[in-house]
Coordinates of C-alpha atoms in Angstrom, one line a residue:
M1 CA -4.1 -14.8 -17.1
T2 CA -0.8 -13.4 -15.7
K3 CA 1.2 -16.0 -17.5
W4 CA -0.6 -15.2 -20.7
L5 CA 0.0 -11.4 -20.3
S6 CA 3.6 -11.8 -19.4
H7 CA 4.1 -14.3 -22.3
R8 CA 2.6 -11.7 -24.7
M9 CA 4.9 -9.1 -23.4
V10 CA 7.9 -11.3 -24.0
E11 CA 6.6 -12.1 -27.6
R12 CA 6.3 -8.4 -28.3
G13 CA 9.7 -7.6 -26.9
I14 CA 8.4 -5.4 -24.1
I15 CA 10.2 -7.5 -21.4
K16 CA 12.9 -10.0 -21.4
E17 CA 12.1 -13.7 -20.9
E18 CA 14.1 -13.8 -17.6
E19 CA 11.9 -11.0 -16.2
Q20 CA 8.6 -12.9 -17.0
E21 CA 8.2 -14.3 -13.5
L22 CA 8.7 -10.9 -11.9
Y23 CA 6.1 -9.3 -14.2
Q24 CA 3.7 -12.1 -13.4
F25 CA 4.0 -11.3 -9.7
G26 CA 3.5 -7.6 -10.4
I27 CA 0.5 -8.2 -12.7
R28 CA -1.1 -10.5 -10.2
N29 CA -0.7 -8.1 -7.3
G30 CA -2.0 -5.2 -9.5
M31 CA -5.1 -7.2 -10.4
I32 CA -5.7 -8.0 -6.7
L33 CA -5.3 -4.4 -5.8
L34 CA -7.7 -3.4 -8.6
L35 CA -10.3 -6.0 -7.4
N36 CA -10.1 -4.6 -3.9
V37 CA -10.6 -1.0 -5.0
V38 CA -13.5 -2.0 -7.3
T39 CA -15.1 -4.0 -4.4
A40 CA -14.7 -1.0 -2.1
L41 CA -16.3 1.2 -4.7
V42 CA -19.2 -1.2 -5.0
I43 CA -19.6 -1.4 -1.2
G44 CA -19.6 2.4 -1.0
L45 CA -22.2 2.7 -3.7
L46 CA -24.5 0.0 -2.3
T47 CA -24.4 1.3 1.2
E48 CA -24.5 4.9 0.1
Q49 CA -21.4 5.6 2.1
L50 CA -19.0 6.3 -0.7
A51 CA -17.2 9.1 1.1
V52 CA -16.7 7.0 4.2
V53 CA -15.4 4.1 2.1
A54 CA -13.1 6.3 0.1
V55 CA -11.6 8.0 3.2
F56 CA -11.2 4.7 5.1
T57 CA -9.7 2.8 2.1
L58 CA -7.2 5.5 1.3
S59 CA -6.2 5.9 4.9
F60 CA -6.0 2.2 5.5
M61 CA -3.9 1.6 2.4
V62 CA -1.4 4.2 3.3
L63 CA -1.2 3.3 7.0
R64 CA -1.0 -0.5 6.2
S65 CA 1.9 0.1 3.8
Y66 CA 4.0 1.4 6.6
T67 CA 2.7 -0.3 9.8
G68 CA 2.7 -4.0 8.7
G69 CA 0.5 -6.4 10.4
Y70 CA -1.3 -9.7 9.6
H71 CA -0.7 -11.2 6.2
S72 CA -3.0 -14.1 5.3
D73 CA -1.7 -17.2 3.6
S74 CA -4.8 -17.3 1.4
R75 CA -5.7 -14.7 -1.2
I76 CA -9.4 -15.4 -0.7
F77 CA -9.2 -15.0 3.1
C78 CA -7.2 -11.8 2.6
Y79 CA -9.8 -10.4 0.1
L80 CA -12.8 -11.3 2.4
G81 CA -11.0 -10.1 5.5
S82 CA -10.1 -6.8 4.0
N83 CA -13.6 -6.2 2.9
L84 CA -15.1 -7.2 6.2
V85 CA -12.7 -4.6 7.9
L86 CA -14.1 -2.1 5.4
L87 CA -17.6 -2.7 6.6
V88 CA -16.7 -1.6 10.2
P89 CA -16.5 2.2 9.4
V90 CA -19.4 1.9 7.0
Y91 CA -21.7 0.7 9.7
T92 CA -20.2 2.5 12.7
Q93 CA -19.9 6.0 11.2
A94 CA -23.3 7.0 12.5
V95 CA -22.1 6.2 16.1
F96 CA -19.1 8.5 15.5
C97 CA -21.3 11.3 14.3
K98 CA -23.2 11.2 17.5
T99 CA -20.1 11.0 19.7
S100 CA -18.7 14.0 21.4
L101 CA -15.6 15.6 20.1
A102 CA -13.7 14.8 23.3
W103 CA -14.4 11.1 22.9
L104 CA -13.4 11.2 19.3
L105 CA -10.1 12.9 20.2
A106 CA -9.5 10.4 22.9
V107 CA -10.0 7.5 20.5
L108 CA -7.8 9.2 18.0
L109 CA -5.0 9.7 20.6
V110 CA -5.2 6.1 21.8
S111 CA -5.2 4.8 18.2
A112 CA -2.2 7.0 17.3
G113 CA -0.4 5.8 20.5
I114 CA -0.9 2.2 19.5
I115 CA 0.4 2.8 16.0
F116 CA 3.4 4.8 17.4
L117 CA 4.3 2.0 19.9
L118 CA 3.6 -1.1 17.9
S119 CA 4.5 -0.3 14.3
P120 CA 5.8 -1.8 12.2
M121 CA 4.4 -5.2 12.9
H122 CA 5.9 -8.5 11.7
S123 CA 4.0 -11.4 10.4
K124 CA 5.0 -14.9 9.6
N125 CA 4.5 -14.1 5.9
R126 CA 6.4 -10.8 6.0
K127 CA 9.5 -10.6 8.1
L128 CA 11.2 -7.2 8.5
D129 CA 14.9 -6.8 9.0
K130 CA 16.4 -4.1 11.3
E131 CA 16.7 -1.6 8.5
E132 CA 13.1 -2.1 7.3
Q133 CA 11.9 -1.9 10.9
K134 CA 13.6 1.5 11.3
H135 CA 12.4 2.8 7.9
F136 CA 8.8 1.7 8.2
G137 CA 8.6 2.7 11.9
R138 CA 9.7 6.2 11.0
K139 CA 7.2 6.4 8.1
A140 CA 4.4 5.0 10.3
R141 CA 5.0 7.6 13.0
L142 CA 4.9 10.4 10.6

């Protein structure tokens, strides 16, 4: 589908032929992102936890952009893994609602400390050079 779309864009003069591969990559990633957002929306609606899913998904997407971490070789495994991670706050939010504010703040501080100390993270599929480490590390800490 991405080849067809990029080919049509070349035919219509929207992009140059030498840019076709780059646009295929962008279209493919955009479609994957859209699929993940739609899946998150469906999970939120089915579990009646749309607010929890929305807050977690937005937070996770922003945080993940700057902190790095594991990158799967397989798109299917990435999709399934991402959605399994999404189920954690959906099914544990009731526990957090019953937890004291002191414990919640302690968990928040420990989590922030881990992010502060360990980000950005490399992976075998996404290596960061020194400049990227500095840039993403600064963004993650903010």
